[in-house]
Short mmCIF file of C-alpha atoms and ligand atoms in Angstrom, two decimals:
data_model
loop_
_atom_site.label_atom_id
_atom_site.label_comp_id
_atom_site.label_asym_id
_atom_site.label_seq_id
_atom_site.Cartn_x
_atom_site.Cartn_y
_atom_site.Cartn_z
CA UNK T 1 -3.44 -190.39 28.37
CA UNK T 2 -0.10 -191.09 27.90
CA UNK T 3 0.44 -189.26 24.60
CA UNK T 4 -1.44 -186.33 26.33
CA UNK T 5 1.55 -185.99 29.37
CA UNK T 6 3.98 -186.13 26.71
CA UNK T 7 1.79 -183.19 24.64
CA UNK T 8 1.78 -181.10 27.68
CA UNK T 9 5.52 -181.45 28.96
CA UNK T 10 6.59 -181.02 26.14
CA UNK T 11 4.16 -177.11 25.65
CA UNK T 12 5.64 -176.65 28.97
CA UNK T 13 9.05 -176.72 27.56
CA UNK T 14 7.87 -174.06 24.85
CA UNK T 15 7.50 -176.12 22.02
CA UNK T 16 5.31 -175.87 19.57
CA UNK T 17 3.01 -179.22 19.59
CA UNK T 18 0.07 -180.32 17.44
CA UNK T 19 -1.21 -183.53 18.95
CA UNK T 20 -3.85 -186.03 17.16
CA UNK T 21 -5.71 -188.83 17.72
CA UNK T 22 -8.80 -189.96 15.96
CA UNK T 23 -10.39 -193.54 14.84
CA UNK T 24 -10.08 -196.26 12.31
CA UNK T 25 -13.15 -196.59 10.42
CA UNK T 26 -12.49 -198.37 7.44
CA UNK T 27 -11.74 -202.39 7.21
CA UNK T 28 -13.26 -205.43 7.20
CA UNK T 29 -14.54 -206.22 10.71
CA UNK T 30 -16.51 -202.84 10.59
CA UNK T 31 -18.31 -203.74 7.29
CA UNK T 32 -18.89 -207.41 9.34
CA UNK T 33 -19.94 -205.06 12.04
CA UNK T 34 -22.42 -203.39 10.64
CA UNK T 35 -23.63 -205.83 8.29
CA UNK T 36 -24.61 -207.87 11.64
CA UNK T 37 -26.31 -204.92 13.13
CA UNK T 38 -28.60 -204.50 9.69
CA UNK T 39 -27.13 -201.20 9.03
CA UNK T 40 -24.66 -199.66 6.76
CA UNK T 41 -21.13 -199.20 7.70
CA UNK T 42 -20.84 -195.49 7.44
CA UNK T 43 -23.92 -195.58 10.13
CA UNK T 44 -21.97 -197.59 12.44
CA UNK T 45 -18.91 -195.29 12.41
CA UNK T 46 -21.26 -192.29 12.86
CA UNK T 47 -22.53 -193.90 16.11
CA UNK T 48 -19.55 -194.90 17.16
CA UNK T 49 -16.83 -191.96 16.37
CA UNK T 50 -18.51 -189.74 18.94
CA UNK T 51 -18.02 -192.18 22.20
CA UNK T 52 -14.24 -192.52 21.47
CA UNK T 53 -13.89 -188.84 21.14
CA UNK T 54 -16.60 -188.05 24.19
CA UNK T 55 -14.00 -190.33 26.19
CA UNK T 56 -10.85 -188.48 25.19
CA UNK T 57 -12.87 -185.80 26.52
CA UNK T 58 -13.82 -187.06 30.01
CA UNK T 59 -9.86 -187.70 30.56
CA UNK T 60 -9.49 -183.80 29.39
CA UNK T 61 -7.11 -184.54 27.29
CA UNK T 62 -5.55 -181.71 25.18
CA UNK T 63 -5.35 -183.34 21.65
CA UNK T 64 -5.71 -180.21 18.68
CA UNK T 65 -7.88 -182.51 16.68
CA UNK T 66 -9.78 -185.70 16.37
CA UNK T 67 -9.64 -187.29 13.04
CA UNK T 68 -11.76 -189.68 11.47
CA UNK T 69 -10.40 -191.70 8.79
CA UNK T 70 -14.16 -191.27 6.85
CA UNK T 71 -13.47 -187.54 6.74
CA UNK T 72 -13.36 -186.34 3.24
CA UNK T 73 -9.85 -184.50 3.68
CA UNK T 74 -8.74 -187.71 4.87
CA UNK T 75 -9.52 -189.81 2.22
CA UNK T 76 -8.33 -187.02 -0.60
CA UNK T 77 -4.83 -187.16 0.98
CA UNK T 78 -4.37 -190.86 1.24
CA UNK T 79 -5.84 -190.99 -2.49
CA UNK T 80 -2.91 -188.14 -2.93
CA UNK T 81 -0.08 -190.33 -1.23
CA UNK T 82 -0.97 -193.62 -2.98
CA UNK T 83 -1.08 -192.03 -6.73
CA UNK T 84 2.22 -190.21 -5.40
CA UNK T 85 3.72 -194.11 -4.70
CA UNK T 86 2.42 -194.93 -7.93
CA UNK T 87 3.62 -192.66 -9.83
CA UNK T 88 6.99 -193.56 -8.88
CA UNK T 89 7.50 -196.93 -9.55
CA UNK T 90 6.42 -198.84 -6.89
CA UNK T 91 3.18 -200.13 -7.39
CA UNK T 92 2.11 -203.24 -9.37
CA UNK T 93 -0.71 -205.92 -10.39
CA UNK T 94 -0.16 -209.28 -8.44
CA UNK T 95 -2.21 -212.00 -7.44
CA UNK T 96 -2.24 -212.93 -3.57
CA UNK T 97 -2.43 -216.46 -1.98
CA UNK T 98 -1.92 -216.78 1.51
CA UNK T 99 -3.46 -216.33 5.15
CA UNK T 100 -5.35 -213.55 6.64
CA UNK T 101 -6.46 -212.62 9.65
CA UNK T 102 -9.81 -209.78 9.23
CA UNK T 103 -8.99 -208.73 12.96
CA UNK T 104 -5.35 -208.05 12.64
CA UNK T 105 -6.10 -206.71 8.96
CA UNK T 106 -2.97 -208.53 8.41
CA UNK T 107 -1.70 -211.11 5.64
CA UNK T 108 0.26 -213.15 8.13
CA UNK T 109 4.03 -215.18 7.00
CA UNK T 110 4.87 -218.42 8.07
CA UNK T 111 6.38 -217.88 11.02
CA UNK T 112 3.38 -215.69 12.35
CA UNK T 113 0.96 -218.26 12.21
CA UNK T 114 -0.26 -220.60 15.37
CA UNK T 115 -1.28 -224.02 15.16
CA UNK T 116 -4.31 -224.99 13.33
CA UNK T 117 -3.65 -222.22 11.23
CA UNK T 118 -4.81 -219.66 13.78
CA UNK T 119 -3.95 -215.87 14.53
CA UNK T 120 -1.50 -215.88 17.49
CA UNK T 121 -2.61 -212.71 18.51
CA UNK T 122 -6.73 -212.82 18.34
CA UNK T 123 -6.28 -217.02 18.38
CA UNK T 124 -8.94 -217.49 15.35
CA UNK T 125 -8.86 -219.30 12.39
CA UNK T 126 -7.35 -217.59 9.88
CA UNK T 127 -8.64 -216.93 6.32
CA UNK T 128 -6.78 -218.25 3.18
CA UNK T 129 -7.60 -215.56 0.89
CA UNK T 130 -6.61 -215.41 -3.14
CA UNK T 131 -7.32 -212.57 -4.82
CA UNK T 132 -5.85 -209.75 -7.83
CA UNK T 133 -4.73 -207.02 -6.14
CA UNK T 134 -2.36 -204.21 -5.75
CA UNK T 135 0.78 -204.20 -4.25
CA UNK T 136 3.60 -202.25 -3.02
CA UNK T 137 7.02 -202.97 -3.56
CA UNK T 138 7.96 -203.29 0.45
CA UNK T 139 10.97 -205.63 -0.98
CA UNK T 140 12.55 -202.76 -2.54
CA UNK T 141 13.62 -200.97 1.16
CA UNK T 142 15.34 -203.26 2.86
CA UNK T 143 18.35 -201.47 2.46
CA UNK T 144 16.94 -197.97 3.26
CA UNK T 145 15.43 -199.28 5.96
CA UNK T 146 18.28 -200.74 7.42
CA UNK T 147 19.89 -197.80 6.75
CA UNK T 148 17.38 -195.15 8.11
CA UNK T 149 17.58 -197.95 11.63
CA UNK T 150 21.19 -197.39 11.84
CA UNK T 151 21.39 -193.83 11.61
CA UNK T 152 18.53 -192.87 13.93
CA UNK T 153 19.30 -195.36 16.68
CA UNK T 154 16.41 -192.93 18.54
CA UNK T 155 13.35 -194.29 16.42
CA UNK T 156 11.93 -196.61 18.02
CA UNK T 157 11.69 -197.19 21.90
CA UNK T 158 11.94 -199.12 23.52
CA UNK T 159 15.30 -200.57 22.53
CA UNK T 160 13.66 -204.29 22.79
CA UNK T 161 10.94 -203.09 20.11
CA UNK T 162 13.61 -201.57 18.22
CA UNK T 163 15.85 -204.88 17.55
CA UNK T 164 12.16 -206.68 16.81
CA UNK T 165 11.59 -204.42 14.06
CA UNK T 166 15.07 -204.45 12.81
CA UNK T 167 14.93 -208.44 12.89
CA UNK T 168 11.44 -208.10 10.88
CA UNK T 169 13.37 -206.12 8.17
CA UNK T 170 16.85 -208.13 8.28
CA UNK T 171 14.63 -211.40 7.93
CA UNK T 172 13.65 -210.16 4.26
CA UNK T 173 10.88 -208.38 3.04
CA UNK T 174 8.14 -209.23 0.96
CA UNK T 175 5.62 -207.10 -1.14
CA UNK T 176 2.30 -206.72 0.80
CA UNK T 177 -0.83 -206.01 -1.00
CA UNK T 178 -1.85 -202.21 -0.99
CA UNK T 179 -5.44 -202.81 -1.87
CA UNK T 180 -8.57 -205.42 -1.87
CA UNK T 181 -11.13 -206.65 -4.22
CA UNK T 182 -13.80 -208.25 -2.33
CA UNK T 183 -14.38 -205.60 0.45
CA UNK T 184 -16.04 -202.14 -0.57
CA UNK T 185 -15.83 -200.31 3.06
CA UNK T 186 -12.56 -198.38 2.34
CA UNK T 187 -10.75 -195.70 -0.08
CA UNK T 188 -11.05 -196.31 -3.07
CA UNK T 189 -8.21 -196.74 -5.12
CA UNK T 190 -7.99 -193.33 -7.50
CA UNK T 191 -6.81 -195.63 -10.85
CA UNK T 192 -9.18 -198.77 -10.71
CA UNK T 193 -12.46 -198.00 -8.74
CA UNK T 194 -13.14 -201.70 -8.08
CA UNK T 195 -10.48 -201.81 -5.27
CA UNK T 196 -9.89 -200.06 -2.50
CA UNK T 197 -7.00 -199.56 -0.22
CA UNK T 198 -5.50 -202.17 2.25
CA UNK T 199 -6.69 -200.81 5.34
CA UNK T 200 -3.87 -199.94 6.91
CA UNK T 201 -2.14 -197.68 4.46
CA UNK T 202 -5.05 -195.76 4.60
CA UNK T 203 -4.75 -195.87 8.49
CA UNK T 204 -1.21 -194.77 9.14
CA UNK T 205 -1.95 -192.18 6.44
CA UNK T 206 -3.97 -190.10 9.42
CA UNK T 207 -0.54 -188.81 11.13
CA UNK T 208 0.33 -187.28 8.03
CA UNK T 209 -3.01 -186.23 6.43
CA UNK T 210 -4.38 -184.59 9.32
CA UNK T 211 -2.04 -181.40 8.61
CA UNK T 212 -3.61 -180.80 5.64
CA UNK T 213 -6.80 -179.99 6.90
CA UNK T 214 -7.39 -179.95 10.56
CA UNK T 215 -7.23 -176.02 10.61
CA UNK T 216 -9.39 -175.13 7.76
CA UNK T 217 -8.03 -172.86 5.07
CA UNK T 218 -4.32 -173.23 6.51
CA UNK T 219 -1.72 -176.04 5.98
CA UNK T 220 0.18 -177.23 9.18
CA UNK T 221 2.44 -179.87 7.13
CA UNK T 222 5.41 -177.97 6.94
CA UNK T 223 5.00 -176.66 10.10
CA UNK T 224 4.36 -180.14 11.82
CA UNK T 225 5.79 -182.95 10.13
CA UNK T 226 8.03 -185.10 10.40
CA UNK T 227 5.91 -186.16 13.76
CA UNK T 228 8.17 -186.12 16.35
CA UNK T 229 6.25 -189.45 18.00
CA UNK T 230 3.75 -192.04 16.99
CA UNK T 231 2.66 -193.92 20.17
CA UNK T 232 1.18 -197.50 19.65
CA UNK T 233 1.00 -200.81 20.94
CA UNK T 234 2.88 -203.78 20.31
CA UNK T 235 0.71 -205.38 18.20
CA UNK T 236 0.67 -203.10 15.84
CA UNK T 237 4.63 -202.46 15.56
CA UNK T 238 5.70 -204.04 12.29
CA UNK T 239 2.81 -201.64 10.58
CA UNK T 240 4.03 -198.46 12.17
CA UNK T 241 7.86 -199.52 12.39
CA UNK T 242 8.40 -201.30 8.84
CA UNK T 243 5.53 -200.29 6.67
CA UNK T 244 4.79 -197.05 7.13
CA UNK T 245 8.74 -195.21 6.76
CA UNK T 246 8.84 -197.14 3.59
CA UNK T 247 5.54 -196.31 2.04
CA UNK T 248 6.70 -192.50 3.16
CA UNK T 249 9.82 -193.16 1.46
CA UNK T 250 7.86 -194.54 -1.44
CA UNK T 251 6.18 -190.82 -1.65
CA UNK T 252 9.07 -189.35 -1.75
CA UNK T 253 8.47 -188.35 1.99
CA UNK T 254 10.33 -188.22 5.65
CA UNK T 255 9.47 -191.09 8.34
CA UNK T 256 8.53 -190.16 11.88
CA UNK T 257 11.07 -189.09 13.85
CA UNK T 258 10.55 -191.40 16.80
CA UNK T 259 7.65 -193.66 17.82
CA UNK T 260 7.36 -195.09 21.09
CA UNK T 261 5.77 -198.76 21.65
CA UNK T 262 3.60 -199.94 25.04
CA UNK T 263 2.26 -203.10 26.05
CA UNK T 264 -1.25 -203.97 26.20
CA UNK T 265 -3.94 -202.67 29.16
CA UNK T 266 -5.03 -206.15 30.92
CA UNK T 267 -8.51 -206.89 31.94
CA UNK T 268 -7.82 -210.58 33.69
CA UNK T 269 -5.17 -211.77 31.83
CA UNK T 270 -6.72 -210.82 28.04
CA UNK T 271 -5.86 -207.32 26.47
CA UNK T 272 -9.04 -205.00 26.38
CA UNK T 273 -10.56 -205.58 22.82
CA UNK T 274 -10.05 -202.07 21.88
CA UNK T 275 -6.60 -201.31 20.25
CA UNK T 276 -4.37 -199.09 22.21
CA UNK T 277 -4.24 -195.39 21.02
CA UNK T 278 -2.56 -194.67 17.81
CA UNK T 279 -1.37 -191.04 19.00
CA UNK T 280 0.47 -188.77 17.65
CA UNK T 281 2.18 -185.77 18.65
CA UNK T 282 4.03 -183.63 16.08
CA UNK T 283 5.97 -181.01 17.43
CA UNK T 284 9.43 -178.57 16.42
ZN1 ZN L 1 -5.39 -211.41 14.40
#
């Protein structure tokens, strides 16, 4: 609701705005998901897309497309970007060791991890997961990162959010895996079949591959990116704020402009288990 004030100010003003939203369909809880519920994964996202978007509907909100990160153009694109990341240079074979929370979808550092070896955020026990894998080379923009912080102080509001990121970066970065072995629900990776992408590349790859083929038989890319916001909640900052400019950079692509951050929507004293929209308006 939010995002869609901002869309419509903002046509008011006479710009030109393409706003998105959409699900997240791939990832590990949804195979768990679905697996409890005796069906297949792609049949639980089928029963599921249509509420979310049915309820951006009842709150008439003006969004110029829904995507679904199981659409076909989707998953082309994101094959697209990773190959692109690839392809120059910043892509290897590792082996991972360390903890993992399925929730977050998040391989968590030392100082994100609460006692008893729990997720601070969803308070489970995390998983200590060892696998071959993928990775990107996140280590190798620090520097542009820093830089690309200092000269668009704008980026990232509110200011608070902004010095958190910044303090995630300055603090060092490590490599984070860019695909998994023992999961199946996801894209697969377009050089080695057996993996398939960490679930949140492919996820923040909707803002950008929606362009390519929301409008059929036209591409609004050049017309529409960079977005001028992502809008997101807090939990979900050092994804959005830290991994996703430099995987952009990494294909040889421009960040966001500016994303904005909110806190979670309470029910008691306990966020509501669904994760707060990640909207998107792209506008000139
Ligand atoms: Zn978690």
């Amino acid at each position: 609701m939010a995002a869609d004030i901002l869309a419509r100010h903002m046509r008011q003003r006479g710009e030109d705005v393409f706003m998105l939203t959409g699900t997240d369909e791939h990832g590990e809880p949804i195979a768990q998901a679905a697996e409890a519920a005796g069906i297949s994964p792609q049949e639980l996202v089928d029963r599921n897309a249509p509420k979310f978007e049915d309820l951006v509907g009842r709150v008439d909100s003006t969004h110029d497309f829904f995507i679904r990160t199981t659409d076909q153009g989707h998953i082309e694109k994101v094959q697209e970007l990773v190959t692109r990341v690839k392809d120059n240079g910043y892509v290897y074979q590792g082996l991972y060791e360390g903890w993992y929370c399925p929730r977050c979808a998040d391989f968590k550092n030392e100082n994100e991890i609460g006692p008893g070896d729990t997720c601070l955020i969803h308070e489970i026990p995390l998983l200590r997961e060892k696998e071959e894998n993928w990775f990107f080379k996140l280590s190798a923009f620090q520097e542009k990162l820093e830089q690309l912080y200092e000269e668009n102080p704008e980026m990232v509001k509110p200011d608070f959010r902004r010095n958190e990121a910044l303090s995630f970066i300055r603090g060092g970065l490590r490599d984070v895996s860019l695909s998994r072995s023992q999961l199946s629900w996801g894209v697969p990776l377009p050089w080695d079949s057996d993996q398939v992408m960490y679930v949140w590349f492919d996820a923040l790859s909707n803002y950008y591959s929606a362009l390519g083929y929301a409008r059929e038989g036209e591409d609004l890319t050049g017309r529409y990116w960079p977005a001028s916001w992502h809008i997101l909640a807090k939990d979900i900052l050092k994804f959005h704020a830290v991994y996703w400019p430099a995987f952009l950079m990494a294909a040889g692509l421009e960040p966001p402009q500016r994303m904005f951050i909110h806190g979670y929507l309470l029910m008691g004293r306990r966020r509501c288990r669904s994760r707060s929209g990640t909207y998107s308006i792209l506008s000139r």
